[in-house]
mmCIF file of N, CA and C and ligand atoms in Angstrom:
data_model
loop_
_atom_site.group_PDB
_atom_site.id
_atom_site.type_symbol
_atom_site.label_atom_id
_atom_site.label_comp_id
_atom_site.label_asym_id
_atom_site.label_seq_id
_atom_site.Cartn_x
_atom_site.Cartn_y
_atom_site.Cartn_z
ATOM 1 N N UNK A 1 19.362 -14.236 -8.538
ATOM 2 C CA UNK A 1 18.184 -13.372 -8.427
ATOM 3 C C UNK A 1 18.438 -12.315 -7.351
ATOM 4 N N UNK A 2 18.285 -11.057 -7.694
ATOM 5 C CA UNK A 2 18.681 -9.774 -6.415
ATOM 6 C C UNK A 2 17.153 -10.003 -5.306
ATOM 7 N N UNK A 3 18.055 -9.693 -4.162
ATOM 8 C CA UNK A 3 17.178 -9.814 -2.930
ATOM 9 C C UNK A 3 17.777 -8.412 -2.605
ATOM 10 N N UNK A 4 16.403 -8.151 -2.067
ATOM 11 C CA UNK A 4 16.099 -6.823 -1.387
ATOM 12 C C UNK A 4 15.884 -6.745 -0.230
ATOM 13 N N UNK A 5 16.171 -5.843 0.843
ATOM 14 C CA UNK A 5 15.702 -6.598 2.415
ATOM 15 C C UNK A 5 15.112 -4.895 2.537
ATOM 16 N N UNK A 6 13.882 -5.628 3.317
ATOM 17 C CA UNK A 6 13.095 -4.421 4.011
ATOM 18 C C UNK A 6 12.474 -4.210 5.294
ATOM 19 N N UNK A 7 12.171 -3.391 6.065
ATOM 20 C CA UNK A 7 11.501 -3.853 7.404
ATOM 21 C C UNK A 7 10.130 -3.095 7.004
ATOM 22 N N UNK A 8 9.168 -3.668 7.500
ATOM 23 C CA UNK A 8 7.725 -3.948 7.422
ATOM 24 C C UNK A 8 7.329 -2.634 8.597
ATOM 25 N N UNK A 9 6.631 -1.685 7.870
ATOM 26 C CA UNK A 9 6.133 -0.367 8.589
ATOM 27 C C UNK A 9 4.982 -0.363 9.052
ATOM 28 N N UNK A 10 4.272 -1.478 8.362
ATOM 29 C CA UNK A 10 2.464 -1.427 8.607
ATOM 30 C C UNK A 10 1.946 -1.708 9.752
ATOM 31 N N UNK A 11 3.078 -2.247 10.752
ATOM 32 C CA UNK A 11 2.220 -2.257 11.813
ATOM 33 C C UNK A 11 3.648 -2.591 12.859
ATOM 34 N N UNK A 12 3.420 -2.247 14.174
ATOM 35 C CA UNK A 12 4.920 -2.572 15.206
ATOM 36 C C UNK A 12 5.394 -3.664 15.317
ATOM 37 N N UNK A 13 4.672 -4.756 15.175
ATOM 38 C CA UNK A 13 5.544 -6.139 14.801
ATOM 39 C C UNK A 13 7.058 -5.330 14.136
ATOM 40 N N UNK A 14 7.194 -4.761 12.671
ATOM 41 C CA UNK A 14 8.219 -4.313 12.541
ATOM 42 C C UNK A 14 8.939 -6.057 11.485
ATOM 43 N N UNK A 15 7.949 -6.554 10.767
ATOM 44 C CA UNK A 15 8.680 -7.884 10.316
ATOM 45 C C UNK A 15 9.989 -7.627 9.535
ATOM 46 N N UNK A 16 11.242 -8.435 9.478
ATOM 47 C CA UNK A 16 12.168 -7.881 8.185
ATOM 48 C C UNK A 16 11.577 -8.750 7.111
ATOM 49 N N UNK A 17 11.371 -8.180 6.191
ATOM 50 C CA UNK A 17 11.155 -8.900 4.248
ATOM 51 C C UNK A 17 12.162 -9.083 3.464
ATOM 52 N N UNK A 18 12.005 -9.743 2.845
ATOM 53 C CA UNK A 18 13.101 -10.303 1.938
ATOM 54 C C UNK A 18 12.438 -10.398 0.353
ATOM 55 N N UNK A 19 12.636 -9.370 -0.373
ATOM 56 C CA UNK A 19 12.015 -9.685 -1.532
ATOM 57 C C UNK A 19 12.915 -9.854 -2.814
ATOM 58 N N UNK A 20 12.524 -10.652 -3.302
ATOM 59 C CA UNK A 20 12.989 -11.082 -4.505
ATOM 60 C C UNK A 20 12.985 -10.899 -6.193
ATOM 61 N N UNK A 21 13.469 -10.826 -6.968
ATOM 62 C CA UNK A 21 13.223 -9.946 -7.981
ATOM 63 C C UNK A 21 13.631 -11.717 -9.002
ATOM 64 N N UNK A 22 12.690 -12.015 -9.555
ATOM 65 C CA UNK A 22 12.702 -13.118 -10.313
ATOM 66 C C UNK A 22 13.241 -12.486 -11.783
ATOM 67 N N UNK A 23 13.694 -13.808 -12.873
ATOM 68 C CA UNK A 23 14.935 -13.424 -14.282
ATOM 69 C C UNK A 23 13.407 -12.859 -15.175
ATOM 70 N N UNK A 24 12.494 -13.291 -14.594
ATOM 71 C CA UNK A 24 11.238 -13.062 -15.458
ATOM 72 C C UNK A 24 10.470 -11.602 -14.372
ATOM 73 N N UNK A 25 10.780 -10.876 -13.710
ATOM 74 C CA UNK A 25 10.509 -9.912 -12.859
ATOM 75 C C UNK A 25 9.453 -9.897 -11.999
ATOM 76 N N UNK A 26 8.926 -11.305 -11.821
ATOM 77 C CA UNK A 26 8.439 -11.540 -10.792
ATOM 78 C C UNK A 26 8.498 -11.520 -9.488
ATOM 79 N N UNK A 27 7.721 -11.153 -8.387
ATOM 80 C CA UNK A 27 8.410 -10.266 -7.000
ATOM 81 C C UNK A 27 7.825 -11.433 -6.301
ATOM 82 N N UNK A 28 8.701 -12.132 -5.177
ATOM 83 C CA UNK A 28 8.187 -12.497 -3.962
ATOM 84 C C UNK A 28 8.972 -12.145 -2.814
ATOM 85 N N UNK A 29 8.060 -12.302 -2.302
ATOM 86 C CA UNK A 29 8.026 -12.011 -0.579
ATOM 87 C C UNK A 29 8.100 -12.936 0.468
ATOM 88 N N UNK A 30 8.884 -12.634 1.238
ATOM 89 C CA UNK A 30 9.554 -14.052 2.183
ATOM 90 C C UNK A 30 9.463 -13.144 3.856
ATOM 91 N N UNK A 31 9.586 -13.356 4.750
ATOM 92 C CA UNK A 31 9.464 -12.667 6.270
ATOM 93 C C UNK A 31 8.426 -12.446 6.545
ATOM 94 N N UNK A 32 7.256 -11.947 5.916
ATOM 95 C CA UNK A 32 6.319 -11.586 6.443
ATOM 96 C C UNK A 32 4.919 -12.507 7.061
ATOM 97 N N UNK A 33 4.430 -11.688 7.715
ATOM 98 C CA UNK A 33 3.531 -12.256 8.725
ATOM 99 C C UNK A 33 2.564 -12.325 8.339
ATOM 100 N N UNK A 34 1.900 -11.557 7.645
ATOM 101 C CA UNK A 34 0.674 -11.243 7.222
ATOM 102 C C UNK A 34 0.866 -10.719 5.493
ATOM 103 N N UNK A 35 -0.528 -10.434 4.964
ATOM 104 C CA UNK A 35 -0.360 -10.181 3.506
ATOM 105 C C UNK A 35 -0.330 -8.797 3.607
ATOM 106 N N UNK A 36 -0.282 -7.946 4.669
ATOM 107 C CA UNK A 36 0.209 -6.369 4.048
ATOM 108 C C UNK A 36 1.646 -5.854 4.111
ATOM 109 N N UNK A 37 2.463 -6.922 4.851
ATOM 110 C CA UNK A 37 3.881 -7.111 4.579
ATOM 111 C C UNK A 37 3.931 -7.741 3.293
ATOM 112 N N UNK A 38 3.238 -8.449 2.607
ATOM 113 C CA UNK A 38 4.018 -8.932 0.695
ATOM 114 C C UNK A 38 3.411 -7.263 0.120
ATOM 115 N N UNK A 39 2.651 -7.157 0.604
ATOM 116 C CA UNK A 39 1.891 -5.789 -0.170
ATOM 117 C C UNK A 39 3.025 -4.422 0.225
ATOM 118 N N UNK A 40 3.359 -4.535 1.489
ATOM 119 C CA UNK A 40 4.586 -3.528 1.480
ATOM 120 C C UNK A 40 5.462 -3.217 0.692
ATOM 121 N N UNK A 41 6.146 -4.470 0.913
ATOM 122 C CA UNK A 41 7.320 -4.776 0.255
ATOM 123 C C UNK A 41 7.137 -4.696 -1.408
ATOM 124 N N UNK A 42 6.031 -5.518 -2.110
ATOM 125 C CA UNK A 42 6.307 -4.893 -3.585
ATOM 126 C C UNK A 42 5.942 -3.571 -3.738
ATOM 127 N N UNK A 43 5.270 -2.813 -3.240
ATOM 128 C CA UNK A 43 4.638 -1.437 -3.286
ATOM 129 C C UNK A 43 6.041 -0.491 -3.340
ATOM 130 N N UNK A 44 7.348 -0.886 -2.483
ATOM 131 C CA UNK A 44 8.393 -0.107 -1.854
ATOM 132 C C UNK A 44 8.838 -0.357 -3.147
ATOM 133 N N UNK A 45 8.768 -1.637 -3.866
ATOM 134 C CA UNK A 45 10.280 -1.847 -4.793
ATOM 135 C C UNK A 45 9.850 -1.310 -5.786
ATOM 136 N N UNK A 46 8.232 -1.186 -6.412
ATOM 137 C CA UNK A 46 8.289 -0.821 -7.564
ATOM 138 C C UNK A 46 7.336 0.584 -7.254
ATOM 139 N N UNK A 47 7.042 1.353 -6.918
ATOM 140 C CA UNK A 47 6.131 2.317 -6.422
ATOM 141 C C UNK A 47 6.550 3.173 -5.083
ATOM 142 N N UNK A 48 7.585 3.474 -4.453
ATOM 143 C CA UNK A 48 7.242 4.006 -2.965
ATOM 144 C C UNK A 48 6.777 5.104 -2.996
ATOM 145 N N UNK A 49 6.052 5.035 -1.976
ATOM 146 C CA UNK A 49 5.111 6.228 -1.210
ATOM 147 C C UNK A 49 5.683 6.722 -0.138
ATOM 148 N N UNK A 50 5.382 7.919 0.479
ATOM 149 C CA UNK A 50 5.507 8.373 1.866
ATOM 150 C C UNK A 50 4.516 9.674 2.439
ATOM 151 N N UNK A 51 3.906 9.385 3.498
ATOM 152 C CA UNK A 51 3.454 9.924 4.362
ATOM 153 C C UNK A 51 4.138 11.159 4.911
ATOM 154 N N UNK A 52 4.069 12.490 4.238
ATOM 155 C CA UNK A 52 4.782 13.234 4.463
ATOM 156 C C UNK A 52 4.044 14.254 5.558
ATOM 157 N N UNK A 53 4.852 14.842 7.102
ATOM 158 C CA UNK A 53 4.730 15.767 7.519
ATOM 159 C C UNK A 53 5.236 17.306 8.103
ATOM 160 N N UNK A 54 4.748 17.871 7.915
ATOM 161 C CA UNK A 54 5.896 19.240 7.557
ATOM 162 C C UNK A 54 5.226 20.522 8.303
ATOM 163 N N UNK A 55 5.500 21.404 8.329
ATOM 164 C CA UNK A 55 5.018 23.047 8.482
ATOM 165 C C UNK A 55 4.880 24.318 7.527
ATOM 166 N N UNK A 56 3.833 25.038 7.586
ATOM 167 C CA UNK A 56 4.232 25.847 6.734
ATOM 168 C C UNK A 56 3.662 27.156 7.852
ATOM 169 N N UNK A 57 4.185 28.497 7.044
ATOM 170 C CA UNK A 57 4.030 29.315 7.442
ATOM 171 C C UNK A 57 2.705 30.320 7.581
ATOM 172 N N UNK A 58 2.270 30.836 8.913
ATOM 173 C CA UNK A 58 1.249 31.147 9.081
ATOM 174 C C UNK A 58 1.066 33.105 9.453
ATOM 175 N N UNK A 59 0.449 34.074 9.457
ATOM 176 C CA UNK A 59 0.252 35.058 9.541
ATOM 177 C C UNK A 59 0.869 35.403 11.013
ATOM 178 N N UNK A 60 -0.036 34.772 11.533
ATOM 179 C CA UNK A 60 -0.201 35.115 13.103
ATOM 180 C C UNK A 60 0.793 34.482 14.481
ATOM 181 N N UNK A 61 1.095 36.064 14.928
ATOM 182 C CA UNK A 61 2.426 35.922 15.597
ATOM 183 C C UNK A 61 2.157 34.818 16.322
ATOM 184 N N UNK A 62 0.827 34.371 17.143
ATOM 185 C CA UNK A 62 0.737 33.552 18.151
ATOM 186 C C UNK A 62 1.203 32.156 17.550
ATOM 187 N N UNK A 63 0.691 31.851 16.071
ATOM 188 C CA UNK A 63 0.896 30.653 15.519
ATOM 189 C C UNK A 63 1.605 30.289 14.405
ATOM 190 N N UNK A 64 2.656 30.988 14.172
ATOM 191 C CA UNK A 64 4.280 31.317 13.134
ATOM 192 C C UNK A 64 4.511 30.018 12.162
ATOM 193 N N UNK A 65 4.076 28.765 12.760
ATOM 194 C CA UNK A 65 3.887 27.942 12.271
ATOM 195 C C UNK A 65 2.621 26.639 12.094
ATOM 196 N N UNK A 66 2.130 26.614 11.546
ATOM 197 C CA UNK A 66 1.374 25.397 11.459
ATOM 198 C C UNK A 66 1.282 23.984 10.853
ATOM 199 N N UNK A 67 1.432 22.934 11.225
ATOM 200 C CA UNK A 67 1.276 21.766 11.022
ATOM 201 C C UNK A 67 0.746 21.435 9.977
ATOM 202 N N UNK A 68 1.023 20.441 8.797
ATOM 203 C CA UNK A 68 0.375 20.571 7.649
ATOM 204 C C UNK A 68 0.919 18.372 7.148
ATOM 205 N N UNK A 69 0.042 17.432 6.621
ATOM 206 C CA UNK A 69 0.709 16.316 6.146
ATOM 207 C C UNK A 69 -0.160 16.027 4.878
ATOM 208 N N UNK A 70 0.580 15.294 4.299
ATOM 209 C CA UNK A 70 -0.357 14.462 3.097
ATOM 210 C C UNK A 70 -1.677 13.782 3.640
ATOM 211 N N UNK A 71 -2.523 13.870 3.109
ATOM 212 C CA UNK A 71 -3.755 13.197 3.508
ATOM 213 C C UNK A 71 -3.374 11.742 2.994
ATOM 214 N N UNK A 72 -2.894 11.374 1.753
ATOM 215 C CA UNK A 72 -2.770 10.110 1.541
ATOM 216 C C UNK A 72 -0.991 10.323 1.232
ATOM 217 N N UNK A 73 -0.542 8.880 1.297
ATOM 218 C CA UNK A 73 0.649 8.121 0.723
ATOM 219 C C UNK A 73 1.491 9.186 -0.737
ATOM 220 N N UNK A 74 2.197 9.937 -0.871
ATOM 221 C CA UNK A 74 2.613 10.834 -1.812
ATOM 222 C C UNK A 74 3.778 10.101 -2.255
ATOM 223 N N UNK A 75 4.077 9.565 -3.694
ATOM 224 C CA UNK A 75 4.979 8.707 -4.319
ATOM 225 C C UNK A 75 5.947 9.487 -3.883
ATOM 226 N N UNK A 76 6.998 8.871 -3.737
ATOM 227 C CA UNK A 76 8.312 9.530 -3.053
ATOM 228 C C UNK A 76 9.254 10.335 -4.057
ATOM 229 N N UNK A 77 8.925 10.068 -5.579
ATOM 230 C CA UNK A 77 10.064 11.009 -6.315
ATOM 231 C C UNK A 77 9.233 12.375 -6.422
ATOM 232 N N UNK A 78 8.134 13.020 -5.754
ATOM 233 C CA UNK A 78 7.473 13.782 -5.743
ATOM 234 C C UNK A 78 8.114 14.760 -4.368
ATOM 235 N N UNK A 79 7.836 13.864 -2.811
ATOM 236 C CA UNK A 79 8.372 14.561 -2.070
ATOM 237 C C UNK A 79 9.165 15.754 -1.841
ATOM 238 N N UNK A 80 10.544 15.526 -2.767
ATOM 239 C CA UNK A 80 11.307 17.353 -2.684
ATOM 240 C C UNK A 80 10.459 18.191 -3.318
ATOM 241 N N UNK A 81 10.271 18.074 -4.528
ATOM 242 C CA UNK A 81 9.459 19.005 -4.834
ATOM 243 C C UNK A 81 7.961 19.651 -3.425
ATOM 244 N N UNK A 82 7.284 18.715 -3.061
ATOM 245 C CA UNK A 82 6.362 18.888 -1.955
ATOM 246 C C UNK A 82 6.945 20.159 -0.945
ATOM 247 N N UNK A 83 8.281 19.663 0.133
ATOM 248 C CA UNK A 83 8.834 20.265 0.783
ATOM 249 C C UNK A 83 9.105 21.955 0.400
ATOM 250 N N UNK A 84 9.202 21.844 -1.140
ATOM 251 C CA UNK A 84 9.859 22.963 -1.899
ATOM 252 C C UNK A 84 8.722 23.804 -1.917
ATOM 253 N N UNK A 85 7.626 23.592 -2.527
ATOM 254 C CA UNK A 85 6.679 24.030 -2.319
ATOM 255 C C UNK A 85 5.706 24.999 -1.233
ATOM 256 N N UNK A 86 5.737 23.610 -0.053
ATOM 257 C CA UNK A 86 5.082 24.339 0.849
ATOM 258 C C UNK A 86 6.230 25.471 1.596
ATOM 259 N N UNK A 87 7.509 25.680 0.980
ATOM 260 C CA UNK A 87 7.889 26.643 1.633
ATOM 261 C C UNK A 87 7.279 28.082 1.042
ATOM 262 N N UNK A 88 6.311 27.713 -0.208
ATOM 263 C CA UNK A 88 5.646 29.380 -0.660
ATOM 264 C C UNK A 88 4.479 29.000 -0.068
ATOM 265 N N UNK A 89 3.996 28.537 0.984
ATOM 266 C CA UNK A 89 2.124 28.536 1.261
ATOM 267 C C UNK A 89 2.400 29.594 2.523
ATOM 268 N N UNK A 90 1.391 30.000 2.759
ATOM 269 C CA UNK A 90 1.662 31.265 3.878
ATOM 270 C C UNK A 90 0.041 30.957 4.516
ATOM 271 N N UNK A 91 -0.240 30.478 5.624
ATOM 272 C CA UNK A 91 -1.934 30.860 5.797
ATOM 273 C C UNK A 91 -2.476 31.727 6.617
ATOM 274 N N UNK A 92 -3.940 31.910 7.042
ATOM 275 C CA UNK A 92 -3.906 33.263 7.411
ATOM 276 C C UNK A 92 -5.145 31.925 8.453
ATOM 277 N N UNK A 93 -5.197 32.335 9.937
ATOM 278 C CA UNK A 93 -6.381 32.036 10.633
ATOM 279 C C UNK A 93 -7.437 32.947 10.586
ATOM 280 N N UNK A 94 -8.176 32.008 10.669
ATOM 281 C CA UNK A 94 -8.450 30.353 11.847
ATOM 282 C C UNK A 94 -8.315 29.159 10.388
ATOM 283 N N UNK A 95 -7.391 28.610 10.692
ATOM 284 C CA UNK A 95 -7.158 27.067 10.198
ATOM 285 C C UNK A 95 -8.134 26.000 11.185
ATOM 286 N N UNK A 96 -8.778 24.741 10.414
ATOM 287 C CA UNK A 96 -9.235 23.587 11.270
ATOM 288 C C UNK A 96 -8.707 22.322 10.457
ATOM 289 N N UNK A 97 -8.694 21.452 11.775
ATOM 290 C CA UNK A 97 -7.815 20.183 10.995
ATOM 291 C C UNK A 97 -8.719 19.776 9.685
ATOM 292 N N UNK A 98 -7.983 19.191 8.972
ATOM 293 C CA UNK A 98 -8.209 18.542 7.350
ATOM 294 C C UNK A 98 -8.606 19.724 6.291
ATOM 295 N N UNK A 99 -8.680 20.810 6.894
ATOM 296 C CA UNK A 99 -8.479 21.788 5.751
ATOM 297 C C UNK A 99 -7.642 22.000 4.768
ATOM 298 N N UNK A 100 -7.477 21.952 3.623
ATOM 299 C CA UNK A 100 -6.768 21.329 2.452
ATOM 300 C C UNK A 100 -5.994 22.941 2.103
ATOM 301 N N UNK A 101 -4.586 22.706 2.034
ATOM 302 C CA UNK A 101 -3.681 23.690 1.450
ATOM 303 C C UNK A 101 -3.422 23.850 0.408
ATOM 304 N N UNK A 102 -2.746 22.245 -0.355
ATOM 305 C CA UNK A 102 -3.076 21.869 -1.536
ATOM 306 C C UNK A 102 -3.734 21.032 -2.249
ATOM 307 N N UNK A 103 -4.482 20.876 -2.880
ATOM 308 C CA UNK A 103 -5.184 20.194 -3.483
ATOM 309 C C UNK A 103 -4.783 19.412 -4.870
ATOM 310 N N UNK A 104 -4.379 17.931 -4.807
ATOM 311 C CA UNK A 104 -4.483 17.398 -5.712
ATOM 312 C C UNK A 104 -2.874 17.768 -6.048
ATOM 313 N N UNK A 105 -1.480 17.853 -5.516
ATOM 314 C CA UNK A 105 -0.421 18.499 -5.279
ATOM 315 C C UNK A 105 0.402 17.478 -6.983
ATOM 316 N N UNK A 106 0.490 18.653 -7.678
ATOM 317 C CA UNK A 106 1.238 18.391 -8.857
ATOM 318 C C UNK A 106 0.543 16.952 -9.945
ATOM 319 N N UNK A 107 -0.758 17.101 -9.462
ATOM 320 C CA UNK A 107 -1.621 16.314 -10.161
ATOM 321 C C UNK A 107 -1.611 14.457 -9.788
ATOM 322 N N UNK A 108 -0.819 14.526 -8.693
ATOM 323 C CA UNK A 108 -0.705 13.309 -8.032
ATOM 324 C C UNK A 108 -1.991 12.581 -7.223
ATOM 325 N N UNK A 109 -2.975 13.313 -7.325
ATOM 326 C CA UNK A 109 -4.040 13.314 -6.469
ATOM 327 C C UNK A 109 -3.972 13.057 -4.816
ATOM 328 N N UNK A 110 -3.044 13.557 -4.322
ATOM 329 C CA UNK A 110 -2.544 13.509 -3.110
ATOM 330 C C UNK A 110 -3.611 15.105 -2.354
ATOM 331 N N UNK A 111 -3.945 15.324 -1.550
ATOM 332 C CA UNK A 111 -4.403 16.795 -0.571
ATOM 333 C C UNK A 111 -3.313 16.821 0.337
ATOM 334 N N UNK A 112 -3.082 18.422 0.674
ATOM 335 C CA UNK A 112 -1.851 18.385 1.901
ATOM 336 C C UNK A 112 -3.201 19.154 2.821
ATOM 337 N N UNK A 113 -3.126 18.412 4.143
ATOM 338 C CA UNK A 113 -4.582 19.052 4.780
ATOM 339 C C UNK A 113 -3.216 19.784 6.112
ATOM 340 N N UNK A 114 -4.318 20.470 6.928
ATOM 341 C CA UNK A 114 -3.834 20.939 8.165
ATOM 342 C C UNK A 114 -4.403 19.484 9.467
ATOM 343 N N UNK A 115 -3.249 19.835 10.144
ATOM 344 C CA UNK A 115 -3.429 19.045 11.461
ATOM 345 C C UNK A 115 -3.760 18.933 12.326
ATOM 346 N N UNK A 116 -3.629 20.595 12.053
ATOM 347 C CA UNK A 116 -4.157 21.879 13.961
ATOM 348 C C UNK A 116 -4.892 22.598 13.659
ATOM 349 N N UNK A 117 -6.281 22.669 14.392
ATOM 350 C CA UNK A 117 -6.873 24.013 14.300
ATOM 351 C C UNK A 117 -6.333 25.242 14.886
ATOM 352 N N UNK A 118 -5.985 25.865 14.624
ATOM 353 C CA UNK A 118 -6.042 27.138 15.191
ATOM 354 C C UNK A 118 -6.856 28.407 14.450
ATOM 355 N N UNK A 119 -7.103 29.260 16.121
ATOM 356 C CA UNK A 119 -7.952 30.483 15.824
ATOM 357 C C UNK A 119 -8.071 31.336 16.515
HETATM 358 S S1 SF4 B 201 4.139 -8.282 7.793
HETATM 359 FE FE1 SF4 B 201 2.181 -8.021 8.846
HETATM 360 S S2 SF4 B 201 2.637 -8.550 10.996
HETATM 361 FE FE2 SF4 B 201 4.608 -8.147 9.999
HETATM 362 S S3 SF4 B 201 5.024 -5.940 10.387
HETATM 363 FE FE3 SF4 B 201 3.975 -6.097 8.379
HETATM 364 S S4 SF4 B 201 1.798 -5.795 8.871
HETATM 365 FE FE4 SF4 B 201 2.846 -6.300 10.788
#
């Protein structure tokens, strides 16, 4: 049966996991401390997400760049494309945090909000 080894992000404990891929594709979970380490770990093997944060480009000389992340978890074969993207967003102030750049990004239902106000 293939074992998978992972370290546990959800919280600084930092547990290592050990997950398992059963002949019938059943997943268990071995290392963890708590149940959002088994929830990690199958989420990674069959689904990963990531918390993406980045910059995009802004008008104003004072603020050339601004801070910009996924509001939620963005499946990870999505990501390049994301990066690719926000290199065409351009914004113009006053930006305030959670103000949404993109909305709903390639129909993933993900928002890319701002981080920083500026104005
Ligand atoms: S398994 Fe639980 S205790 Fe361990 S790192 Fe993950 S969230 Fe923290």
């Amino acid at each position: 049966m293939p074992e998978i080894q992972y370290t546990c992000i959800s919280c600084p404990m930092g547990c290592p996991l050990t997950l398992t891929v059963g002949d019938d594709g059943a997943l268990t979970v071995s290392g963890n401390s708590c149940k959002r380490g088994e929830n990690y770990a199958k989420e990674e093997y069959s689904a990963p997400k990531r918390v993406i944060t980045a910059t995009v480009a802004c008008s104003a000389p004072e603020f050339p760049r601004i801070p910009v992340k996924t509001a939620t978890p963005l499946p990870k074969p999505m990501v390049a494309d994301l990066l690719k993207e926000l290199k065409n967003v351009h914004l113009s102030l006053p930006v305030a945090v959670g103000d949404v750049v993109i909305k709903n990004f390639n129909g993933s239902g993900v928002n890319i909000v701002v981080t920083r106000s500026c104005q």
